[in-house]
């Protein structure tokens, strides 16, 4: 097995690149989760409004 010598600058570059890539992926996942949650909340609100309207019509009919 051969060992590969890597300079300190190359190591630092790879560490920084990995760190930045991790940040980018983390922020994208966070953004997607926030959008998904917001869509879920809006869908739930619409459903509740429709249910309230239906109950109001039922109440008015009585």
N, CA, C and O atoms as a MOPAC input file, in Angstrom:
PM7 MOZYME 1SCF
protein

 N      0.84700 1    -1.17600 1     0.00000 1
 C      0.00000 1     0.00000 1     0.00000 1
 C      0.89000 1     1.23600 1     0.00000 1
 O      1.83500 1     1.33400 1     0.78200 1
 N      0.58200 1     2.16200 1    -0.87100 1
 C      1.37900 1     3.38100 1    -0.94600 1
 C      0.73600 1     4.46500 1    -0.10300 1
 O     -0.48800 1     4.55200 1    -0.00500 1
 N      1.57500 1     5.29000 1     0.50200 1
 C      1.03500 1     6.43600 1     1.22100 1
 C      1.21000 1     7.65500 1     0.32900 1
 O      2.18600 1     7.76600 1    -0.41400 1
 N      0.26700 1     8.54700 1     0.41400 1
 C      0.29400 1     9.74200 1    -0.42400 1
 C      0.56500 1    10.93200 1     0.47500 1
 O     -0.09900 1    11.12900 1     1.49200 1
 N      1.55200 1    11.72000 1     0.08200 1
 C      1.86100 1    12.93100 1     0.83500 1
 C      0.98500 1    14.07100 1     0.32300 1
 O      0.94900 1    14.34000 1    -0.87800 1
 N      0.29200 1    14.72900 1     1.22000 1
 C     -0.55000 1    15.85800 1     0.84800 1
 C     -0.04700 1    17.06500 1     1.61600 1
 O      0.21200 1    16.98700 1     2.81700 1
 N      0.08800 1    18.16800 1     0.92100 1
 C      0.60600 1    19.36200 1     1.58400 1
 C     -0.43000 1    19.92200 1     2.55200 1
 O     -1.61800 1    19.61000 1     2.46800 1
 N      0.04100 1    20.74100 1     3.45600 1
 C     -0.85400 1    21.36400 1     4.42700 1
 C     -1.87800 1    22.25800 1     3.75800 1
 O     -3.02900 1    22.32500 1     4.18800 1
 N     -1.45600 1    22.94800 1     2.70000 1
 C     -2.38900 1    23.82800 1     1.99800 1
 C     -3.50700 1    23.02100 1     1.34000 1
 O     -4.67100 1    23.42000 1     1.36700 1
 N     -3.13900 1    21.87700 1     0.74600 1
 C     -4.15100 1    21.04100 1     0.10700 1
 C     -5.13300 1    20.50300 1     1.14600 1
 O     -6.33900 1    20.45500 1     0.90600 1
 N     -4.60700 1    20.09900 1     2.30100 1
 C     -5.46900 1    19.60200 1     3.37200 1
 C     -6.42500 1    20.69300 1     3.83300 1
 O     -7.62100 1    20.45400 1     3.99700 1
 N     -5.89900 1    21.87500 1     4.03700 1
 C     -6.73700 1    22.99600 1     4.46700 1
 C     -7.80000 1    23.31100 1     3.42100 1
 O     -8.95600 1    23.56700 1     3.75700 1
 N     -7.39900 1    23.28900 1     2.14600 1
 C     -8.34400 1    23.55000 1     1.06200 1
 C     -9.48000 1    22.52700 1     1.06000 1
 O    -10.65000 1    22.88300 1     0.92800 1
 N     -9.11600 1    21.24900 1     1.21000 1
 C    -10.14100 1    20.19500 1     1.21600 1
 C    -11.06000 1    20.32000 1     2.42100 1
 O    -12.26400 1    20.08900 1     2.30900 1
 N    -10.50400 1    20.68300 1     3.57200 1
 C    -11.32600 1    20.84600 1     4.77200 1
 C    -12.29600 1    22.00800 1     4.59300 1
 O    -13.47600 1    21.88600 1     4.92300 1
 N    -11.81200 1    23.12400 1     4.07700 1
 C    -12.68000 1    24.28700 1     3.86800 1
 C    -13.75400 1    23.99600 1     2.81700 1
 O    -14.91100 1    24.38300 1     2.97900 1
 N    -13.36200 1    23.31400 1     1.74400 1
 C    -14.31600 1    22.95900 1     0.69500 1
 C    -15.41500 1    22.05400 1     1.25400 1
 O    -16.59700 1    22.24500 1     0.96700 1
 N    -15.01400 1    21.07800 1     2.04700 1
 C    -16.00500 1    20.17400 1     2.65000 1
 C    -16.93100 1    20.93900 1     3.58700 1
 O    -18.13900 1    20.70000 1     3.60500 1
 N    -16.36800 1    21.85600 1     4.36200 1
 C    -17.16600 1    22.65200 1     5.29100 1
 C    -18.19600 1    23.49800 1     4.54600 1
 O    -19.37000 1    23.53400 1     4.91500 1
 N    -17.74000 1    24.18000 1     3.48700 1
 C    -18.64700 1    25.03100 1     2.70100 1
 C    -19.72500 1    24.18500 1     2.03500 1
 O    -20.89300 1    24.57400 1     2.01200 1
 N    -19.34300 1    23.04000 1     1.49600 1
 C    -20.32600 1    22.15800 1     0.85800 1
 C    -21.36700 1    21.69900 1     1.88400 1
 O    -22.55700 1    21.64000 1     1.57700 1
 N    -20.92200 1    21.37700 1     3.09000 1
 C    -21.84200 1    20.98800 1     4.15400 1
 C    -22.81000 1    22.11300 1     4.50100 1
 O    -23.99900 1    21.87200 1     4.70800 1
 N    -22.30100 1    23.34100 1     4.56400 1
 C    -23.16600 1    24.49000 1     4.84300 1
 C    -24.21200 1    24.66400 1     3.75300 1
 O    -25.38800 1    24.88500 1     4.04200 1
 N    -23.78300 1    24.56300 1     2.50100 1
 C    -24.71100 1    24.74000 1     1.37400 1
 C    -25.81900 1    23.69300 1     1.43100 1
 O    -26.99900 1    24.01900 1     1.30000 1
 N    -25.43600 1    22.45000 1     1.62500 1
 C    -26.43200 1    21.37100 1     1.69400 1
 C    -27.36100 1    21.58300 1     2.88300 1
 O    -28.57400 1    21.40700 1     2.76500 1
 N    -26.79900 1    21.95900 1     4.02300 1
 C    -27.61200 1    22.20200 1     5.21000 1
 C    -28.62800 1    23.31000 1     4.99200 1
 O    -29.79200 1    23.17200 1     5.37000 1
 N    -28.19100 1    24.41500 1     4.38100 1
 C    -29.10500 1    25.52300 1     4.13400 1
 C    -30.20300 1    25.13800 1     3.14100 1
 O    -31.35200 1    25.55600 1     3.28100 1
 N    -29.84100 1    24.34300 1     2.14700 1
 C    -30.85800 1    23.91900 1     1.16600 1
 C    -31.89900 1    23.01300 1     1.80800 1
 O    -33.09500 1    23.15200 1     1.55600 1
 N    -31.43400 1    22.08000 1     2.64400 1
 C    -32.37100 1    21.18900 1     3.33800 1
 C    -33.28200 1    22.01000 1     4.24200 1
 O    -34.49000 1    21.77700 1     4.29200 1
 N    -32.69900 1    22.97200 1     4.95700 1
 C    -33.48400 1    23.83300 1     5.83700 1
 C    -34.54500 1    24.60100 1     5.05200 1
 O    -35.69000 1    24.71800 1     5.48800 1
 N    -34.15100 1    25.12100 1     3.88900 1
 C    -35.09400 1    25.87700 1     3.05100 1
 C    -36.24000 1    24.98200 1     2.58000 1
 O    -37.40500 1    25.37600 1     2.62700 1
 N    -35.90100 1    23.78400 1     2.13000 1
 C    -36.93700 1    22.85500 1     1.65700 1
 C    -37.89100 1    22.46500 1     2.77900 1
 O    -39.10300 1    22.40200 1     2.57400 1
 N    -37.34100 1    22.20300 1     3.97300 1
 C    -38.20200 1    21.84300 1     5.09900 1
 C    -39.11400 1    23.00400 1     5.48100 1
 O    -40.28600 1    22.79700 1     5.79700 1
 N    -38.58000 1    24.22600 1     5.45500 1
 C    -39.38400 1    25.40000 1     5.80000 1
 C    -40.51500 1    25.58500 1     4.79400 1
 O    -41.64900 1    25.87100 1     5.17800 1
 N    -40.20800 1    25.41900 1     3.49500 1
 C    -41.24100 1    25.54500 1     2.45900 1
 C    -42.30100 1    24.46100 1     2.61400 1
 O    -43.49500 1    24.72700 1     2.47200 1
 N    -41.86300 1    23.24000 1     2.90400 1
 C    -42.79900 1    22.12800 1     3.05800 1
 C    -43.71800 1    22.38300 1     4.25500 1
 O    -44.92800 1    22.17100 1     4.17300 1
 N    -43.13500 1    22.83600 1     5.36000 1
 C    -43.92000 1    23.10700 1     6.56100 1
 C    -44.91600 1    24.22400 1     6.30900 1
 O    -46.06800 1    24.14300 1     6.73400 1
 N    -44.47400 1    25.27300 1     5.61500 1
 C    -45.36200 1    26.40200 1     5.31400 1
 C    -46.52900 1    25.94200 1     4.44500 1
 O    -47.67000 1    26.34000 1     4.67700 1
 N    -46.25000 1    25.11500 1     3.45600 1
 C    -47.31100 1    24.60000 1     2.58400 1
 C    -48.29900 1    23.76100 1     3.39500 1
 O    -49.50900 1    23.83000 1     3.17800 1
 N    -47.77700 1    22.97500 1     4.32300 1
 C    -48.64300 1    22.14000 1     5.15900 1
 C    -49.55300 1    23.01200 1     6.02600 1
 O    -50.74500 1    22.73200 1     6.15400 1
 N    -48.99400 1    24.06400 1     6.61700 1
 C    -49.77600 1    24.96600 1     7.46800 1
 C    -50.86900 1    25.65400 1     6.64800 1
 O    -52.01300 1    25.76000 1     7.09200 1
 N    -50.51000 1    26.11800 1     5.45500 1
 C    -51.50300 1    26.78900 1     4.60400 1
 C    -52.61800 1    25.83100 1     4.18500 1
 O    -53.78800 1    26.21300 1     4.14600 1
 N    -52.25400 1    24.59100 1     3.87200 1
 C    -53.25100 1    23.58400 1     3.49500 1
 C    -54.19600 1    23.31100 1     4.67100 1
 O    -55.40600 1    23.17900 1     4.48800 1
 N    -53.62900 1    23.22800 1     5.87900 1
 C    -54.44800 1    22.97600 1     7.06300 1
 C    -55.39800 1    24.14300 1     7.32000 1
 O    -56.56000 1    23.93600 1     7.67100 1
 N    -54.90400 1    25.37100 1     7.14500 1
 C    -55.76300 1    26.54100 1     7.33800 1
 C    -56.92100 1    26.54500 1     6.34200 1
 O    -58.05900 1    26.83800 1     6.70800 1
 N    -56.62500 1    26.21900 1     5.07500 1
 C    -57.68800 1    26.16200 1     4.05900 1
 C    -58.73300 1    25.11800 1     4.43800 1
 O    -59.93400 1    25.35900 1     4.31600 1
 N    -58.27300 1    23.96400 1     4.89700 1
 C    -59.18500 1    22.89400 1     5.29000 1
 C    -60.05600 1    23.34600 1     6.45600 1
 O    -61.26000 1    23.09400 1     6.47600 1
 N    -59.43600 1    24.01800 1     7.42900 1
 C    -60.21000 1    24.49200 1     8.57700 1
 C    -61.23200 1    25.54500 1     8.16000 1
 O    -62.36900 1    25.53400 1     8.62900 1
 N    -60.82200 1    26.45400 1     7.27700 1
 C    -61.76400 1    27.48400 1     6.80500 1
 C    -62.96100 1    26.84100 1     6.08700 1
 O    -64.10600 1    27.25100 1     6.27900 1
 N    -62.67600 1    25.83200 1     5.26100 1
 C    -63.74400 1    25.13500 1     4.53600 1
 C    -64.67700 1    24.43100 1     5.51900 1
 O    -65.89300 1    24.42900 1     5.32800 1
 N    -64.11600 1    23.83700 1     6.56200 1
 C    -64.92600 1    23.15100 1     7.56000 1
 C    -65.78900 1    24.15100 1     8.33400 1
 O    -66.95900 1    23.87900 1     8.60300 1
 N    -65.22900 1    25.28500 1     8.68700 1
 C    -66.00200 1    26.32500 1     9.38200 1
 C    -67.13700 1    26.81200 1     8.49800 1
 O    -68.26300 1    26.98200 1     8.96600 1
 N    -66.84700 1    27.03500 1     7.22300 1
 C    -67.87700 1    27.48300 1     6.28700 1
 C    -68.99400 1    26.44100 1     6.16800 1
 O    -70.17500 1    26.78500 1     6.13900 1
 N    -68.60700 1    25.18300 1     6.10100 1
 C    -69.59800 1    24.10800 1     5.99300 1
 C    -70.47700 1    24.05200 1     7.24300 1
 O    -71.69600 1    23.90800 1     7.15200 1
 N    -69.84300 1    24.16700 1     8.40800 1
 C    -70.61100 1    24.14700 1     9.64900 1
 C    -71.52600 1    25.36300 1     9.76300 1
 O    -72.64500 1    25.26400 1    10.26700 1
 N    -71.03800 1    26.51600 1     9.28600 1
 C    -71.85400 1    27.73000 1     9.31800 1
 C    -73.09400 1    27.56200 1     8.43600 1
 O    -74.19500 1    27.95500 1     8.82000 1
 N    -72.90300 1    26.97200 1     7.24700 1
 C    -74.03900 1    26.74000 1     6.35100 1
 C    -75.02700 1    25.75800 1     6.97500 1
 O    -76.24200 1    25.92800 1     6.88000 1
 N    -74.47700 1    24.72800 1     7.61400 1
 C    -75.33100 1    23.74600 1     8.27700 1
 C    -76.11700 1    24.41600 1     9.40500 1
 O    -77.30800 1    24.15700 1     9.57700 1
 N    -75.45800 1    25.26100 1    10.15600 1
 C    -76.10900 1    25.98400 1    11.25400 1
 C    -77.20000 1    26.92000 1    10.71400 1
 O    -78.29300 1    27.00200 1    11.27400 1
 N    -76.89000 1    27.61200 1     9.63100 1
 C    -77.86700 1    28.53000 1     9.04100 1
 C    -79.08400 1    27.77400 1     8.50500 1
 O    -80.20800 1    28.27700 1     8.53700 1
 N    -78.84100 1    26.56700 1     8.01500 1
 C    -79.94100 1    25.77300 1     7.46700 1
 C    -80.89900 1    25.32400 1     8.56300 1
 O    -82.08400 1    25.10300 1     8.31200 1
 N    -80.38500 1    25.19300 1     9.76300 1
 C    -81.25000 1    24.78900 1    10.88400 1
 C    -82.01400 1    25.99800 1    11.36600 1
 O    -82.80400 1    25.89600 1    12.30400 1

